[in-house]
C-alpha positions as a Markdown table, in Angstrom:
| # | Residue | x | y | z |
|---|---|---|---|---|
| 1 | Met | -48.5 | 2.4 | 47.0 |
| 2 | Asn | -46.0 | -0.3 | 47.9 |
| 3 | Gln | -46.4 | -3.1 | 45.3 |
| 4 | Val | -43.8 | -5.1 | 43.4 |
| 5 | Ser | -44.0 | -7.9 | 40.8 |
| 6 | Leu | -41.0 | -10.0 | 39.8 |
| 7 | Ile | -40.2 | -13.0 | 37.7 |
| 8 | Gly | -36.9 | -14.7 | 38.2 |
| 9 | Arg | -35.1 | -17.9 | 39.2 |
| 10 | Leu | -34.2 | -19.1 | 42.6 |
| 11 | Thr | -30.5 | -18.9 | 43.4 |
| 12 | Arg | -30.9 | -21.5 | 46.2 |
| 13 | Asp | -33.5 | -23.8 | 47.7 |
| 14 | Pro | -36.0 | -22.1 | 50.0 |
| 15 | Glu | -35.1 | -22.1 | 53.7 |
| 16 | Leu | -38.1 | -22.9 | 55.9 |
| 17 | Lys | -38.3 | -22.0 | 59.6 |
| 18 | Tyr | -41.0 | -21.8 | 62.2 |
| 19 | Ile | -41.5 | -18.9 | 64.6 |
| 20 | Pro | -41.1 | -20.1 | 68.2 |
| 21 | His | -44.2 | -20.2 | 70.3 |
| 22 | Ser | -46.6 | -19.4 | 67.4 |
| 23 | Gly | -45.4 | -22.1 | 65.0 |
| 24 | Thr | -45.9 | -19.7 | 62.0 |
| 25 | Ala | -44.0 | -20.9 | 58.9 |
| 26 | Val | -41.6 | -18.5 | 57.2 |
| 27 | Ala | -39.6 | -19.3 | 54.1 |
| 28 | Thr | -36.8 | -17.2 | 52.6 |
| 29 | Phe | -35.0 | -17.5 | 49.3 |
| 30 | Thr | -33.2 | -15.3 | 46.8 |
| 31 | Leu | -34.5 | -14.5 | 43.3 |
| 32 | Ala | -32.3 | -13.7 | 40.4 |
| 33 | Val | -34.2 | -11.2 | 38.3 |
| 34 | Asp | -32.7 | -10.4 | 34.8 |
| 35 | Lys | -32.0 | -6.7 | 34.3 |
| 36 | Gly | -33.4 | -6.8 | 30.7 |
| 37 | Leu | -30.2 | -5.6 | 29.1 |
| 38 | Ser | -29.5 | -5.3 | 25.4 |
| 39 | Lys | -27.4 | -8.1 | 23.9 |
| 40 | Asp | -24.4 | -5.7 | 23.6 |
| 41 | Lys | -24.7 | -4.3 | 27.1 |
| 42 | Arg | -25.1 | -7.8 | 28.5 |
| 43 | Gln | -21.9 | -9.0 | 26.7 |
| 44 | Glu | -20.1 | -5.9 | 28.0 |
| 45 | Met | -21.1 | -6.5 | 31.6 |
| 46 | Glu | -20.3 | -10.2 | 31.4 |
| 47 | Ser | -16.8 | -9.4 | 30.0 |
| 48 | Lys | -16.2 | -7.1 | 33.0 |
| 49 | Asn | -17.5 | -9.8 | 35.3 |
| 50 | Gln | -20.5 | -7.6 | 36.4 |
| 51 | Pro | -23.9 | -9.1 | 37.3 |
| 52 | Thr | -26.6 | -9.0 | 34.7 |
| 53 | Ala | -29.3 | -9.8 | 37.2 |
| 54 | Asp | -30.5 | -8.3 | 40.5 |
| 55 | Phe | -30.5 | -10.7 | 43.5 |
| 56 | Ile | -33.6 | -10.0 | 45.7 |
| 57 | Arg | -34.4 | -11.6 | 49.0 |
| 58 | Ile | -37.9 | -13.0 | 49.2 |
| 59 | Val | -39.8 | -13.7 | 52.4 |
| 60 | Val | -43.0 | -15.9 | 52.3 |
| 61 | Trp | -45.3 | -16.7 | 55.3 |
| 62 | Asn | -47.7 | -19.4 | 56.5 |
| 63 | Lys | -49.0 | -22.2 | 54.2 |
| 64 | Gln | -47.5 | -20.5 | 51.1 |
| 65 | Ala | -44.1 | -20.7 | 52.8 |
| 66 | Glu | -44.5 | -24.5 | 53.3 |
| 67 | Asn | -45.6 | -24.9 | 49.7 |
| 68 | Cys | -42.5 | -23.0 | 48.5 |
| 69 | Ala | -40.2 | -25.2 | 50.6 |
| 70 | Asn | -41.9 | -28.3 | 49.4 |
| 71 | Phe | -42.0 | -27.6 | 45.7 |
| 72 | Leu | -39.3 | -25.0 | 44.8 |
| 73 | Val | -35.7 | -25.7 | 44.1 |
| 74 | Lys | -32.7 | -23.7 | 43.0 |
| 75 | Gly | -33.1 | -22.7 | 39.4 |
| 76 | Arg | -36.9 | -22.9 | 39.3 |
| 77 | Leu | -38.7 | -20.0 | 37.6 |
| 78 | Val | -41.3 | -18.2 | 39.8 |
| 79 | Gly | -43.4 | -15.1 | 39.7 |
| 80 | Ile | -43.7 | -13.0 | 42.9 |
| 81 | Ser | -46.1 | -10.2 | 43.8 |
| 82 | Gly | -45.9 | -8.5 | 47.1 |
| 83 | Arg | -44.5 | -5.5 | 48.9 |
| 84 | Ile | -41.0 | -4.1 | 49.7 |
| 85 | Gln | -40.1 | -4.0 | 53.4 |
| 86 | Ser | -37.0 | -2.4 | 54.8 |
| 87 | Gly | -35.6 | -2.8 | 58.3 |
| 88 | Ser | -32.4 | -3.0 | 60.3 |
| 89 | Phe | -30.7 | -5.0 | 63.0 |
| 90 | Asp | -27.5 | -5.0 | 65.0 |
| 91 | Asp | -25.1 | -7.8 | 64.0 |
| 92 | Lys | -23.0 | -9.8 | 66.5 |
| 93 | Asp | -20.3 | -7.0 | 66.4 |
| 94 | Gly | -22.9 | -4.3 | 67.2 |
| 95 | Lys | -22.8 | -2.9 | 63.7 |
| 96 | Arg | -26.2 | -1.7 | 62.3 |
| 97 | Val | -27.2 | -3.8 | 59.2 |
| 98 | Phe | -29.9 | -2.5 | 56.9 |
| 99 | Thr | -32.1 | -4.9 | 55.0 |
| 100 | Thr | -34.5 | -4.7 | 52.0 |
| 101 | Asp | -36.8 | -7.7 | 51.3 |
| 102 | Val | -39.8 | -8.4 | 49.2 |
| 103 | Val | -42.6 | -9.9 | 51.3 |
| 104 | Ala | -44.4 | -12.1 | 48.9 |
| 105 | Gln | -48.2 | -12.1 | 49.0 |
| 106 | Gln | -48.4 | -14.4 | 46.0 |
| 107 | Val | -45.9 | -16.9 | 44.6 |
| 108 | Ser | -46.7 | -18.3 | 41.2 |
| 109 | Phe | -44.9 | -21.5 | 40.3 |
| 110 | Leu | -44.0 | -20.9 | 36.6 |
| 111 | Glu | -42.1 | -24.2 | 36.2 |
| 112 | Trp | -43.1 | -27.5 | 37.8 |
| 113 | Gly | -41.2 | -30.7 | 38.7 |
| 114 | Asp | -40.5 | -32.9 | 41.6 |
| 115 | Lys | -37.8 | -31.8 | 44.0 |
| 116 | Ala | -34.8 | -33.9 | 43.0 |
| 117 | Asp | -34.0 | -35.0 | 46.6 |
| 118 | Ser | -37.6 | -35.8 | 47.7 |
| 119 | Gly | -39.1 | -37.9 | 45.0 |
| 120 | Ser | -42.5 | -36.5 | 46.1 |
| 121 | Ser | -45.2 | -35.5 | 43.7 |
| 122 | Met | -47.7 | -32.6 | 44.0 |
| 123 | Asn | -50.3 | -35.1 | 45.2 |
| 124 | Asp | -48.4 | -35.8 | 48.3 |
| 125 | Tyr | -49.0 | -32.3 | 49.7 |
| 126 | Asp | -52.0 | -30.1 | 50.7 |
| 127 | Met | -51.8 | -27.2 | 48.2 |
| 128 | Asp | -54.4 | -25.2 | 50.0 |
| 129 | Gly | -57.0 | -25.2 | 47.2 |
| 130 | Phe | -54.5 | -25.3 | 44.3 |
| 131 | His | -55.2 | -27.8 | 41.6 |
| 132 | Pro | -53.0 | -28.0 | 38.5 |
| 133 | Thr | -54.9 | -27.6 | 35.2 |
| 134 | Asp | -54.5 | -29.8 | 32.2 |
| 135 | Glu | -53.8 | -27.5 | 29.2 |
| 136 | Arg | -56.6 | -29.2 | 27.4 |
| 137 | Asp | -59.0 | -27.8 | 29.9 |
| 138 | Ile | -58.1 | -24.2 | 29.2 |
| 139 | Pro | -60.9 | -22.6 | 27.0 |
| 140 | Phe | -58.6 | -20.5 | 24.8 |
């Protein structure tokens, strides 16, 4: 079984591209996922200038990729469920580079807000069936 669930914060804004000829949207971003360290261990690692989070590359496809690009910004908290994918390619110097990504099948926006640079609201975009819920409408 290849299944992963993560909660973390974006380290940069999503980068949206379209595949030539097919026009398929693909977005990538990096998620900082806290290692869940004890307070003492965290302080120890920070004092040694060691990371207290894992930085995981996320790949999102199709309409969900466009939604991520439209609504997510650096620092935003998201939940990801998907699968791990590994691969490799030869860089410009002919050196083999190995990659490990999480291909997101679901992205849950855990914090909301307008993108600072766009001034757009959620109502300006087609969220493909998503409608925010007013907390007063939740039955529990």
